[in-house]
Amino acid sequence: MAEKNISEEKLDRAEAAERLRAIADDLESDEEFHIDIDNKTITLHPRDSLGFEVGVRERSSILRGSRESVTIKMDWRAK
């Protein structure tokens, strides 16, 4: 059974950097990895080796203006 949880919020750059640092610190520090999505905390168990992907998208639109986005994806087989 697959369950997908997504959190989307507006942050300033400093808040976004702080959130990424907290995720990185938790990923590095323990065998369990805790991530807050909306009103719940999800506990994951990453392996020592995991897949890591960074994607960048640049879009240009005359009517809507230019937009840029970065997507970071990590995945692993559950223990």
Coordinates of N, CA and C in Angstrom, one line a residue:
M1 N 0.8 -1.2 0.0 CA 0.0 0.0 0.0 C 0.9 1.2 0.0
A2 N 0.6 2.2 -0.9 CA 1.4 3.4 -1.0 C 0.6 4.6 -0.5
E3 N 1.2 5.4 0.3 CA 0.5 6.6 0.8 C 1.4 7.7 0.5
K4 N 0.9 8.8 0.0 CA 1.7 10.0 -0.4 C 1.2 11.1 0.5
N5 N 2.1 11.8 1.1 CA 1.8 13.0 1.9 C 2.6 14.1 1.4
I6 N 1.9 15.2 1.1 CA 2.6 16.4 0.6 C 2.3 17.6 1.4
S7 N 3.3 18.4 1.7 CA 3.1 19.7 2.4 C 3.5 20.8 1.5
E8 N 2.7 21.8 1.3 CA 3.0 22.9 0.5 C 2.8 24.2 1.3
E9 N 3.7 25.1 1.4 CA 3.6 26.3 2.1 C 4.4 27.4 1.5
K10 N 4.1 28.6 1.9 CA 4.9 29.8 1.4 C 5.9 30.2 2.5
L11 N 7.2 30.2 2.2 CA 8.2 30.5 3.2 C 9.1 31.6 2.6
D12 N 9.8 32.4 3.4 CA 10.8 33.2 2.9 C 12.1 32.3 2.7
R13 N 13.1 32.9 2.1 CA 14.3 32.1 1.8 C 15.0 31.5 3.0
A14 N 15.1 32.4 4.1 CA 15.7 31.9 5.3 C 14.9 30.8 6.0
E15 N 13.6 30.9 6.0 CA 12.8 29.8 6.5 C 12.9 28.5 5.7
A16 N 13.0 28.6 4.4 CA 13.1 27.4 3.6 C 14.5 26.8 3.8
A17 N 15.5 27.6 3.9 CA 16.9 27.1 4.2 C 16.9 26.4 5.6
E18 N 16.2 27.0 6.6 CA 16.1 26.4 7.9 C 15.4 25.0 7.9
R19 N 14.3 25.0 7.1 CA 13.6 23.7 7.0 C 14.5 22.6 6.3
L20 N 15.2 23.0 5.3 CA 16.1 22.0 4.6 C 17.2 21.6 5.6
R21 N 17.8 22.5 6.4 CA 18.8 22.1 7.3 C 18.3 21.1 8.4
A22 N 17.1 21.4 8.8 CA 16.5 20.5 9.9 C 16.3 19.1 9.3
I23 N 15.8 19.0 8.0 CA 15.6 17.7 7.4 C 17.0 17.0 7.2
A24 N 18.0 17.8 6.8 CA 19.3 17.2 6.6 C 19.9 16.7 7.9
D25 N 19.8 17.5 8.9 CA 20.3 17.1 10.3 C 19.7 15.9 10.8
D26 N 18.3 15.8 10.7 CA 17.6 14.6 11.1 C 18.0 13.4 10.3
L27 N 18.1 13.5 9.0 CA 18.5 12.4 8.2 C 19.9 11.9 8.5
E28 N 20.8 12.8 8.9 CA 22.2 12.4 9.2 C 22.4 11.8 10.6
S29 N 21.5 12.2 11.5 CA 21.8 12.0 12.9 C 21.4 10.6 13.5
D30 N 20.4 10.0 12.8 CA 19.8 8.8 13.5 C 19.4 7.8 12.4
E31 N 19.0 6.6 12.9 CA 18.5 5.6 11.9 C 17.1 5.9 11.6
E32 N 16.3 6.6 12.4 CA 15.0 7.1 12.1 C 15.1 8.5 11.6
F33 N 14.2 8.8 10.7 CA 14.1 10.1 10.1 C 12.7 10.6 10.2
H34 N 12.5 11.8 10.9 CA 11.2 12.3 11.2 C 11.0 13.5 10.3
I35 N 9.8 13.6 9.7 CA 9.5 14.7 8.9 C 8.1 15.1 9.2
D36 N 7.9 16.4 9.3 CA 6.5 17.0 9.6 C 5.8 17.3 8.3
I37 N 4.7 16.8 8.2 CA 3.8 17.1 7.0 C 2.5 17.5 7.6
D38 N 2.2 18.8 7.4 CA 0.9 19.4 7.9 C 0.9 19.1 9.4
N39 N -0.2 18.4 9.9 CA -0.3 18.3 11.3 C 0.1 16.9 11.9
K40 N 1.0 16.2 11.1 CA 1.5 15.0 11.7 C 3.0 14.8 11.4
T41 N 3.6 14.0 12.2 CA 5.0 13.6 12.0 C 5.1 12.2 11.5
I42 N 5.8 12.1 10.4 CA 6.0 10.8 9.7 C 7.4 10.3 10.1
T43 N 7.5 9.0 10.5 CA 8.8 8.5 10.8 C 9.2 7.5 9.7
L44 N 10.4 7.7 9.1 CA 10.9 6.9 8.1 C 12.2 6.2 8.5
H45 N 12.6 5.2 7.8 CA 13.8 4.4 8.2 C 14.7 4.3 7.0
P46 N 15.4 5.3 6.6 CA 16.3 5.2 5.4 C 17.5 4.3 5.6
R47 N 17.9 3.7 4.6 CA 19.1 2.9 4.6 C 20.3 3.8 4.5
D48 N 21.5 3.2 4.7 CA 22.7 4.0 4.6 C 23.0 4.5 3.2
S49 N 22.5 3.8 2.2 CA 22.6 4.2 0.8 C 21.2 4.5 0.2
L50 N 21.1 5.7 -0.4 CA 19.8 6.0 -0.9 C 19.9 6.8 -2.3
G51 N 18.8 6.8 -3.0 CA 18.8 7.5 -4.3 C 18.6 9.0 -4.0
F52 N 19.3 9.9 -4.7 CA 19.2 11.3 -4.5 C 19.1 12.0 -5.9
E53 N 18.1 12.8 -6.1 CA 17.8 13.4 -7.4 C 17.5 14.9 -7.1
V54 N 18.1 15.8 -7.9 CA 17.8 17.2 -7.9 C 17.4 17.6 -9.3
G55 N 16.2 18.2 -9.4 CA 15.7 18.7 -10.7 C 15.5 20.2 -10.7
V56 N 15.7 20.8 -11.8 CA 15.5 22.3 -11.9 C 14.6 22.5 -13.1
R57 N 13.6 23.3 -12.9 CA 12.7 23.7 -14.1 C 12.7 25.2 -14.2
E58 N 12.9 25.6 -15.4 CA 12.8 27.1 -15.7 C 11.7 27.2 -16.8
R59 N 10.7 28.1 -16.5 CA 9.6 28.3 -17.4 C 9.5 29.8 -17.7
S60 N 9.2 30.1 -18.9 CA 9.0 31.4 -19.3 C 7.7 31.6 -20.0
S61 N 6.9 32.6 -19.6 CA 5.6 32.8 -20.2 C 5.4 34.3 -20.3
I62 N 5.0 34.7 -21.4 CA 4.8 36.2 -21.6 C 3.6 36.6 -20.7
L63 N 2.6 35.9 -20.6 CA 1.4 36.3 -19.8 C 1.6 36.1 -18.3
R64 N 2.2 35.0 -17.9 CA 2.4 34.7 -16.4 C 3.7 35.0 -15.9
G65 N 4.7 35.4 -16.7 CA 6.0 35.7 -16.2 C 6.9 34.4 -16.0
S66 N 8.1 34.6 -15.7 CA 9.0 33.5 -15.6 C 8.9 32.8 -14.2
R67 N 9.1 31.5 -14.2 CA 9.1 30.8 -12.9 C 10.2 29.8 -12.9
E68 N 10.8 29.6 -11.7 CA 11.8 28.6 -11.5 C 11.4 27.7 -10.4
S69 N 11.8 26.4 -10.5 CA 11.5 25.5 -9.3 C 12.7 24.5 -9.2
V70 N 12.8 24.1 -8.0 CA 13.8 23.0 -7.7 C 13.1 21.9 -6.9
T71 N 13.3 20.7 -7.4 CA 12.7 19.5 -6.7 C 13.8 18.6 -6.2
I72 N 13.7 18.2 -5.0 CA 14.7 17.3 -4.4 C 14.0 16.0 -4.0
K73 N 14.5 14.9 -4.5 CA 13.9 13.6 -4.2 C 14.9 12.7 -3.7
M74 N 14.5 12.0 -2.6 CA 15.3 10.9 -2.1 C 14.5 9.7 -2.0
D75 N 15.0 8.5 -2.3 CA 14.3 7.3 -2.1 C 15.2 6.1 -1.7
W76 N 14.6 5.1 -1.1 CA 15.3 4.0 -0.6 C 14.3 2.8 -0.4
R77 N 14.8 1.6 -0.4 CA 14.0 0.5 0.0 C 13.8 0.4 1.5
A78 N 12.5 0.2 1.9 CA 12.2 0.2 3.3 C 12.9 -1.0 3.9
K79 N 13.3 -0.8 5.2 CA 14.0 -1.8 6.0 C 13.0 -2.9 6.4

